[in-house]
XYZ file of C-alpha atoms in Angstrom:
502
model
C 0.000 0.000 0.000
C 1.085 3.776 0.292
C 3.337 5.125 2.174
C 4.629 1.785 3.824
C 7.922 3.302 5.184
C 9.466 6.453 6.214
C 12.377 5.901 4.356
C 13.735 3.670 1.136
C 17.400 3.435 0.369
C 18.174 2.220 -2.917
C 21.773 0.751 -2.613
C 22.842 -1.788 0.351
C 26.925 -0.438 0.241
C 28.951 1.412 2.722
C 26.540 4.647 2.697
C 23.137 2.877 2.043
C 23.097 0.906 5.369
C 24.737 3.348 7.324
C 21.686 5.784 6.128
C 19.432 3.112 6.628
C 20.393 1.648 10.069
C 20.829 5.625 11.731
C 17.329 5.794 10.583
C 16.023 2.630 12.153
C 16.931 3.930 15.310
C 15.281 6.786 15.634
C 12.231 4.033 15.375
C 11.301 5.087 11.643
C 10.146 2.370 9.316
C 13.023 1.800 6.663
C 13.478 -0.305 3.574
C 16.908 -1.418 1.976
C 16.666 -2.217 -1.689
C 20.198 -4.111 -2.780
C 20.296 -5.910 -6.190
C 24.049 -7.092 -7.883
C 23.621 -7.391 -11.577
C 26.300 -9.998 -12.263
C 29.389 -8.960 -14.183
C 30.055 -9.689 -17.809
C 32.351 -12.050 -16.685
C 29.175 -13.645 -14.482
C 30.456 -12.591 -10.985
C 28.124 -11.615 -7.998
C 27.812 -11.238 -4.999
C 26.102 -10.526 -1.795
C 24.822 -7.478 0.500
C 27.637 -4.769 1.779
C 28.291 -3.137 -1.698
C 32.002 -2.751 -3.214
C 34.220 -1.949 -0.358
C 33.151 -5.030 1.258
C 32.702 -7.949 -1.834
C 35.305 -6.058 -4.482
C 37.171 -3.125 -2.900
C 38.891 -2.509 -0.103
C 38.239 -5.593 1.732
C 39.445 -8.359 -0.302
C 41.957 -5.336 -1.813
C 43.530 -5.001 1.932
C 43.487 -8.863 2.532
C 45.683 -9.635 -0.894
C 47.648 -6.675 -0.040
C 48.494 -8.562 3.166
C 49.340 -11.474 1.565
C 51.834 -10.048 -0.682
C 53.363 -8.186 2.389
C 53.452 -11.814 4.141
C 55.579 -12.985 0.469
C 58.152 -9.750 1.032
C 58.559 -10.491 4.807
C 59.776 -13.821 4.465
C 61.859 -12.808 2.069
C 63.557 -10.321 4.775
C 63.269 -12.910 7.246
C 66.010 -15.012 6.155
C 68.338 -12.147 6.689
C 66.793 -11.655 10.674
C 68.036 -15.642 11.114
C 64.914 -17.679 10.454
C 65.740 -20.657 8.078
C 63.115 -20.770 5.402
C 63.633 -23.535 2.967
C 63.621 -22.644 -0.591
C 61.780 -22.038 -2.649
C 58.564 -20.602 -1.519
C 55.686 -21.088 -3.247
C 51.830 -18.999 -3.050
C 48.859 -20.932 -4.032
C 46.331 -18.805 -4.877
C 43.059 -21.020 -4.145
C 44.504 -21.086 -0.525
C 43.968 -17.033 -0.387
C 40.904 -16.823 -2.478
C 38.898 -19.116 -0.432
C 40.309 -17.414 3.002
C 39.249 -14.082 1.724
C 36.160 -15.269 -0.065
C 34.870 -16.744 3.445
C 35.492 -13.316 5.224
C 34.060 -11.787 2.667
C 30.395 -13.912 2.729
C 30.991 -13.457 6.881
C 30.680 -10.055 6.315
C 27.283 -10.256 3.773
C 25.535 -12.060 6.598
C 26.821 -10.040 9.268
C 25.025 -7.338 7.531
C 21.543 -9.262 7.232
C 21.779 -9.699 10.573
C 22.261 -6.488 11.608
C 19.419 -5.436 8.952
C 17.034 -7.825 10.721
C 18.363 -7.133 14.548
C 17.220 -3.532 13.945
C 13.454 -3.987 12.261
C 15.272 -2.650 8.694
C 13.354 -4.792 5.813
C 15.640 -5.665 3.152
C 14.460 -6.468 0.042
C 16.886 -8.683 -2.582
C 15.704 -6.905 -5.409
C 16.611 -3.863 -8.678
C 14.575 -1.139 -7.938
C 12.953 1.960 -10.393
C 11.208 5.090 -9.756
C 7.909 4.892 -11.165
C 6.671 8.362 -9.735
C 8.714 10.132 -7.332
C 7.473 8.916 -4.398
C 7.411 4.969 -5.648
C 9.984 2.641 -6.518
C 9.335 -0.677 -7.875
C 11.156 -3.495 -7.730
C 12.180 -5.067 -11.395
C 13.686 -8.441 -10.667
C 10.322 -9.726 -8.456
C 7.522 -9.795 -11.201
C 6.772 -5.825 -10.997
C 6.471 -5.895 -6.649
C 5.587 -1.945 -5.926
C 7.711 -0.185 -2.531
C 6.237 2.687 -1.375
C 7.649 5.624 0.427
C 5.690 8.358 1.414
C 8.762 10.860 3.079
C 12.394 10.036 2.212
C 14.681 8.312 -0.593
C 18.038 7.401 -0.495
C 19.740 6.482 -3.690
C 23.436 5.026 -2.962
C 23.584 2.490 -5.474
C 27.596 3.554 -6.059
C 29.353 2.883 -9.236
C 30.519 -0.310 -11.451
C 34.003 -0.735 -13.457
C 33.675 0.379 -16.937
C 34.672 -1.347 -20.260
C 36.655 -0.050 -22.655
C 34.177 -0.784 -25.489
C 35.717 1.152 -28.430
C 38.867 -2.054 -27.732
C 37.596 -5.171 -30.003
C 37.543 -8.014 -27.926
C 37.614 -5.807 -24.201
C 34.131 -7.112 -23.234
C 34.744 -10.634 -24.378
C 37.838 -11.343 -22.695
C 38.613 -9.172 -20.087
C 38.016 -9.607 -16.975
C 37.678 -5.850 -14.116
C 38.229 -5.704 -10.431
C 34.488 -7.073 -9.753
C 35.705 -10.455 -11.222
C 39.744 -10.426 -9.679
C 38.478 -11.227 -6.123
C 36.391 -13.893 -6.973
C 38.676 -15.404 -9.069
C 38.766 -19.266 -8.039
C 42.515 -19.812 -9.956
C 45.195 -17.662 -9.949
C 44.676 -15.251 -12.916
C 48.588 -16.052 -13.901
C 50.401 -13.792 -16.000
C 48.326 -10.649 -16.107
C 47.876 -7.248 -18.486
C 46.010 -4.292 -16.447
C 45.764 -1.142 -18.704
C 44.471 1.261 -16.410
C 43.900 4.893 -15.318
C 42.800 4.180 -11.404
C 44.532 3.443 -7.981
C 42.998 0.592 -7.860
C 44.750 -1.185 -10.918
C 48.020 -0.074 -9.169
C 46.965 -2.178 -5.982
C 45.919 -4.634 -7.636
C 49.344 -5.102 -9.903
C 50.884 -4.743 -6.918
C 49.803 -7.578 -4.608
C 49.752 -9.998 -8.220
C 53.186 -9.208 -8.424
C 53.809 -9.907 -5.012
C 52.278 -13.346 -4.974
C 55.138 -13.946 -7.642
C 52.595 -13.725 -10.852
C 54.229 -11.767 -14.213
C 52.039 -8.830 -14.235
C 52.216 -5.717 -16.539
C 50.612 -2.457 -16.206
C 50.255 -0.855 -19.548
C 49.454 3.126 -18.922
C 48.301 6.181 -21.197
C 49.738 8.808 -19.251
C 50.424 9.465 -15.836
C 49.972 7.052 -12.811
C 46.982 7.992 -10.326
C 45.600 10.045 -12.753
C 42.910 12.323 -10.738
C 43.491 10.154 -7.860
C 41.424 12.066 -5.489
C 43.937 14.176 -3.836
C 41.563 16.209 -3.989
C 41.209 18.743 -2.240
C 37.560 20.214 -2.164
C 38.899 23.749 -2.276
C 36.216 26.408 -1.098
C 38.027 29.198 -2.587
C 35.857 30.321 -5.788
C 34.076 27.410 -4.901
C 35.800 24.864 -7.297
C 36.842 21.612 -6.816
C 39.992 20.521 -7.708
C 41.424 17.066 -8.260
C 44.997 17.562 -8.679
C 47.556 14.963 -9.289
C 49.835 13.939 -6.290
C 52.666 13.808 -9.706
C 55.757 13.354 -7.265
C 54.379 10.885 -5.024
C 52.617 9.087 -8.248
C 56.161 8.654 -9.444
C 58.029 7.500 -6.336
C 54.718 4.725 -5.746
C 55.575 3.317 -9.735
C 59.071 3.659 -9.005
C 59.487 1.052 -6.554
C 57.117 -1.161 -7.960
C 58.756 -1.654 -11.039
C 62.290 -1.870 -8.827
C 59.804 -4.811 -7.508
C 59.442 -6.392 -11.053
C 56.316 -4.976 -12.086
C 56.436 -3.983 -15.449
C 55.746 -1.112 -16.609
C 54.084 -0.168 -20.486
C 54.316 4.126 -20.907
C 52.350 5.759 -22.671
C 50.516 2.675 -24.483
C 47.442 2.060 -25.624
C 45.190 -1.572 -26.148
C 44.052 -1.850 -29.377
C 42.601 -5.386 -29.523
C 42.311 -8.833 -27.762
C 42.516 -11.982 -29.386
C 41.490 -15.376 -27.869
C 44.878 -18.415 -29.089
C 43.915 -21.501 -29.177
C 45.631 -22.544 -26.350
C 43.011 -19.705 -24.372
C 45.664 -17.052 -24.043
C 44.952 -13.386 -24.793
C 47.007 -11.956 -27.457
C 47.193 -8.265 -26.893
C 47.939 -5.603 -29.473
C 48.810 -1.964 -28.330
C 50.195 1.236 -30.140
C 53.208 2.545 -28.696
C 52.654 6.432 -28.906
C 56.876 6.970 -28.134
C 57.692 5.145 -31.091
C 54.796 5.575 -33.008
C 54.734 1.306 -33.569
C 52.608 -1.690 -32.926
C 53.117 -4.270 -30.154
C 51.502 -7.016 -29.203
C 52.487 -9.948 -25.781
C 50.362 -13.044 -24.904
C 48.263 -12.912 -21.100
C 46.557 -15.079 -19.294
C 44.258 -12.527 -17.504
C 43.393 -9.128 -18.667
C 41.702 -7.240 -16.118
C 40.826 -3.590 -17.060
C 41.047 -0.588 -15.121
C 39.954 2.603 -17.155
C 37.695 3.991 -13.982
C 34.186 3.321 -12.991
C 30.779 5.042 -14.094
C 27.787 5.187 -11.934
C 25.029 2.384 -11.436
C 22.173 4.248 -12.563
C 20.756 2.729 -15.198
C 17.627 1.311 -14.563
C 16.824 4.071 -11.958
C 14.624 5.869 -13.972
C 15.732 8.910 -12.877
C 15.229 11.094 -15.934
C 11.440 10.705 -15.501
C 11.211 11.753 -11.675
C 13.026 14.822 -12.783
C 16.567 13.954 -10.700
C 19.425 15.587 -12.088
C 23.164 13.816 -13.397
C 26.060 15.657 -14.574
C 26.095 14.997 -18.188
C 30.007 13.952 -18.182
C 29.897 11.518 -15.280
C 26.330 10.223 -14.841
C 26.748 11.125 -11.168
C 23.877 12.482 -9.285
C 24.034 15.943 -8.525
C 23.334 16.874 -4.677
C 23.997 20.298 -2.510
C 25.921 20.262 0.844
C 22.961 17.939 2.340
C 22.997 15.395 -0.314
C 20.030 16.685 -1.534
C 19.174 15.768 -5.180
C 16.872 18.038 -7.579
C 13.871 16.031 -6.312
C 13.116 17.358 -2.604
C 12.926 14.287 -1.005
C 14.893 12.233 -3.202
C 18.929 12.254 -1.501
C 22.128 10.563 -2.504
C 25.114 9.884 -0.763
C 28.658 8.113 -1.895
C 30.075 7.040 -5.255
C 27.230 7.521 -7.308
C 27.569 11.616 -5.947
C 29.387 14.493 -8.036
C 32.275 15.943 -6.340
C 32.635 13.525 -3.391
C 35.880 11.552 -2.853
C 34.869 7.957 -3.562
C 35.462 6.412 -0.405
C 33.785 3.962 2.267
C 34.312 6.081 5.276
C 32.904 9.252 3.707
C 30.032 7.493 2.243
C 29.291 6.268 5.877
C 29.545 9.553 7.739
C 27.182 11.255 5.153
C 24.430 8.399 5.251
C 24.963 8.619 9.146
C 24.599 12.594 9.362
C 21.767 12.623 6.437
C 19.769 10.222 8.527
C 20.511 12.148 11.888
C 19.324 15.271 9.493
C 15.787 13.614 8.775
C 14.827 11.740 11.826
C 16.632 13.312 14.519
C 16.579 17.192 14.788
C 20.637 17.525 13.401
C 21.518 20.087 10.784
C 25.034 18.946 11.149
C 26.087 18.382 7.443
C 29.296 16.450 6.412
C 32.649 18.115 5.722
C 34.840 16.502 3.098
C 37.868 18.797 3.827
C 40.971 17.524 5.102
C 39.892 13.687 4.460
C 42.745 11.205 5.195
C 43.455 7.668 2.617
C 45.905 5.459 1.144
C 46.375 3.558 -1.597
C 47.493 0.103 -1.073
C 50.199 -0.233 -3.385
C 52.990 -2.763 -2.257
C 55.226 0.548 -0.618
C 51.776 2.488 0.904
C 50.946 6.105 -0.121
C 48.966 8.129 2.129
C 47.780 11.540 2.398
C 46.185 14.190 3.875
C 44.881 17.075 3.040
C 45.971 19.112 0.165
C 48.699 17.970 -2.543
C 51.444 20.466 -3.473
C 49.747 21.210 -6.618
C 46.628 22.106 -4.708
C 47.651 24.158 -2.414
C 49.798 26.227 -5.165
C 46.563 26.107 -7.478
C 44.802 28.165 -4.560
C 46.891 29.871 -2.394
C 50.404 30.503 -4.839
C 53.813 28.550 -4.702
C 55.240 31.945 -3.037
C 52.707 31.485 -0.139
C 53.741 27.292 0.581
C 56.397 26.280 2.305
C 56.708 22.188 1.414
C 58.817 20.502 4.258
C 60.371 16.874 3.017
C 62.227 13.837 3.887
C 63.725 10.593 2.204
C 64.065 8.821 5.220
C 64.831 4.621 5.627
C 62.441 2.262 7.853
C 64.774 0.719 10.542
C 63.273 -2.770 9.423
C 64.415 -2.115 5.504
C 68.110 -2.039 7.201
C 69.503 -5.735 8.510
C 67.177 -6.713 5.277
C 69.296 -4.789 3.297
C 65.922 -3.707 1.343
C 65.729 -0.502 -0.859
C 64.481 2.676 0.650
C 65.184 4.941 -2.235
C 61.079 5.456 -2.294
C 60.157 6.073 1.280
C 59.651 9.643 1.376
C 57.204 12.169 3.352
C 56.115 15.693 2.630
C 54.380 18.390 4.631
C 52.629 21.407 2.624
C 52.362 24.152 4.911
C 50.843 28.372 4.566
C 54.371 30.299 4.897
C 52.407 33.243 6.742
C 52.638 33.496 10.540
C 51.274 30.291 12.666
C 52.238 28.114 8.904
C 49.371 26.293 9.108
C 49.777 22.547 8.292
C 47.389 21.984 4.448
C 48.523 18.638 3.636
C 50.708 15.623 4.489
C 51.578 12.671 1.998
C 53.480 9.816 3.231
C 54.824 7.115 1.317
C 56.481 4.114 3.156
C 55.368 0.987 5.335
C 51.824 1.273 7.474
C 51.075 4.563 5.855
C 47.339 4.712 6.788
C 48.037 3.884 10.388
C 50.703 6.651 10.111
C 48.410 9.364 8.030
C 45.242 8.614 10.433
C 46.744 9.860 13.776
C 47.904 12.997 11.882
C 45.091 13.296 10.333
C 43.138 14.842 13.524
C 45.928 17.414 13.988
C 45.249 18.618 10.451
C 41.384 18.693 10.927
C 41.811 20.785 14.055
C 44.536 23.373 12.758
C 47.786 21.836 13.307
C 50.709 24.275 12.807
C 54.258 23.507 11.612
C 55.516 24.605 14.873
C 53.267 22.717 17.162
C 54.466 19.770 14.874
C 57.897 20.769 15.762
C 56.798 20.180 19.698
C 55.244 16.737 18.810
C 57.517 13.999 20.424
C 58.146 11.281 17.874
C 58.216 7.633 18.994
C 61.754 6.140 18.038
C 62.480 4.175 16.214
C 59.249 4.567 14.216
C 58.639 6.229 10.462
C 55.757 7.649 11.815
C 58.444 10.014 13.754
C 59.581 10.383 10.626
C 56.881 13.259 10.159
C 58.102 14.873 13.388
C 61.865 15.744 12.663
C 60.809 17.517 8.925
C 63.135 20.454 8.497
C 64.218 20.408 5.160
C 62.093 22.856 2.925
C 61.968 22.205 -0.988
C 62.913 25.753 -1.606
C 66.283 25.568 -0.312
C 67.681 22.789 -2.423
C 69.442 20.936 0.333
C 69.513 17.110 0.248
C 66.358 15.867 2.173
C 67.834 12.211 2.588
C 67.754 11.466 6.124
C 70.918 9.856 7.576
C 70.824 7.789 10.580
C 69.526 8.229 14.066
């Protein structure tokens, strides 16, 4: 019948339940749509969206186990005997993170049922603005007379326009599920999340190539949402890019510059042959692969929304859903939070805090909105990046390179050093304002742990740290995080920033 619940979230991911479960306990009625159109490849899976069945979950877990592969490496040279040679089997992994995974998908049923939220398994569409229906369950209407939440996120795109792409490559959706190791592997790619991805294959010991247009972590989302004029900008983090790709290929990833895939071709033994145009040498290559698994950025899940008709609006470039500083959409009480919003970093923990803060917003007498200034992350890649804040670029961009002071460091991790392992990468830079109190705009870190490292300085930056109450911080020894602590060494001056010793 009408108006069966107060509120309808379309999307069970990171922001959908949080939205949906803040609202349940304010004692509203609340329904959770959450449908997973199975890839190309045929890959689903269940409730918890991305970050938990294809993102930063299973991401974190193979990240570990290619740290595990590097440590035993440095382990013989601490004294423990570890008979060669070591071998990874990949099943092993898959199935451990697999299981976590589907822990996780029930864990949030549970909590679904353990507070009154009905969840329904199904694809909805607006058929007015106040109804959705559901699509897969022959044509089963779910009415909401107040409130809906669309945070249905995005999915990993194809590169069409490349003959053969769809047929027999494989994305990020499909990596985590993979049942066999994916063996030698191609990823052409323009996101982060290729990079972590090459990363831990490589680490397991599998022959993996990243093939890339241009620059690496392209528009990562450094991105500072800059309030001045009121534009957004997503700068590149270029130096840190570079010292991230740098080790990895001193790790034997390999690298393709400026490339670009042409075509896949199925051999009869069931290889991919890949051909590419070189744009350096203006030729044609081609390599066989056992896995190609494409990268080239995500685009938002809105397709059988039906949101043209109910009047919300999308930017026209991205397909994202344009909302104001309460996640409101075009549509009064239509909202959207997470990936699938326009300007917003696309991240779990952001997602999470809006849905929270909307839902507080509607049921509970907040106008507290969320701030996405000064959000800390790291990308996973096998030597972490991290950051805070604004990049370098940024924080020219808005306040002029005679206005920053950039404080930096190449400094060694104490446990690269009886391991004899390469350091040349590990690096950390502070962007500060030059006037008076230097106020502390952005920290990047690149080097073991970096997102325990970058969160604990990451609530010194929200509140208004200042270079020289950094300068009174009291590092632990012998950590990197202390690392951050002893910065004295300004870019302008020129003066070697390798750190030497205790």
């Amino acid at each position: 019948g009408k108006n069966e619940y107060d509120l309808l979230v379309i999307g069970g991911g990171s922001g959908g339940l949080a939205c949906a479960k803040e609202a349940a306990q304010f004692g509203r009625k609340v329904a959770v749509l959450d449908y997973v159109e199975p890839s190309p490849r045929g890959t689903a899976w269940g409730l918890g969206g991305t970050c938990v069945n294809v993102g930063c979950i299973p991401k974190k877990l193979m990240h570990q186990a290619a740290l595990l592969g590097s440590a035993l490496k440095d382990a013989q040279h601490y004294g423990w005997n570890i008979s060669q040679p070591v071998h990874h089997t990949w099943s092993v992994m898959a199935q451990g993170v697999q299981n976590y995974v589907k822990s996780l998908n029930w864990g949030h049923r549970v909590q679904l049922q353990d507070k009154k939220v009905k969840y329904f398994n199904i694809k909805g569409s607006f058929s007015d603005p106040h109804t959705v229906r559901g699509l897969t369950k022959a044509g089963k209407e779910v009415s909401c007379c107040d409130n809906i939440v669309i945070a249905t996120g995005g999915r990993p795109k194809y590169p069409t326009h490349i003959t053969g792409a769809l047929d027999y490559g494989i994305t990020s959706d499909d990596l985590f599920w993979l049942k066999e190791s994916p063996g030698k592997t191609l990823t052409p790619f323009v996101f982060n999340v290729s990079l972590e991805c090459a990363g831990f294959l490589t680490g397991i010991g599998l022959d993996t190539t990243v093939m890339m247009r241009s620059i690496p972590l392209r528009g990562f989302d450094q991105a500072s949402h800059i309030s001045k004029k009121k534009q957004i900008c997503f700068t590149i983090q270029q130096q840190m890019a570079s010292l991230v790709t740098e080790h990895m290929e001193s790790y034997g990833t390999k690298f393709l510059k400026r490339c670009l895939p042409t075509k896949v071709e199925k051999l009869k033994s069931n290889r991919l042959q890949v051909t590419w145009k070189n744009a350096d040498l203006n030729t044609e290559e081609s390599d066989s692969f056992d896995t190609v698994m494409w990268a080239v950025g995500r685009v938002p899940d809105t397709k059988t929304l039906n949101l043209e008709t109910v009047g919300v609006k999308t930017n026209s470039e991205t397909g994202k859903i344009i909302v104001d500083a309460s996640e409101a959409t075009s549509v009064p009480h239509i909202y959207a939070v997470g990936d699938i919003t326009e300007g917003r970093p696309e991240l779990t923990p952001t997602a999470i805090a809006a849905g929270k803060l909307l839902a507080q917003r509607l049921f509970g007498q907040s106008s507290e909105l969320m701030d996405y200034d000064n959000v800390p992350t790291t990308v996973f890649t096998p030597l972490e990046y991290g950051c805070v804040g604004l990049s370098e670029e940024a924080a020219v961009q808005c306040h002029g390179s005679d206005n920053i002071e950039v404080y930096h460091a190449y400094y060694k991790p104490l446990e690269f050093t009886v391991a004899e392992r390469d350091a040349t990468q590990c690096y950390v830079k502070m962007v500060c304002l030059r006037e008076r109190e230097q106020r502390i705009l952005g920290l990047h870190f690149i080097g073991p742990n970096a997102g325990e490292v970058i969160q604990g300085f990451a609530l010194g930056i929200k509140c208004g740290a200042t270079y020289p109450q950094l300068m009174k911080t009291v590092g632990i020894h012998p950590t990197c995080a202390e690392e951050v602590t002893k910065l004295h060494i300004t870019k302008r001056s020129g003066l070697d920033a390798t750190v030497t010793g205790c």
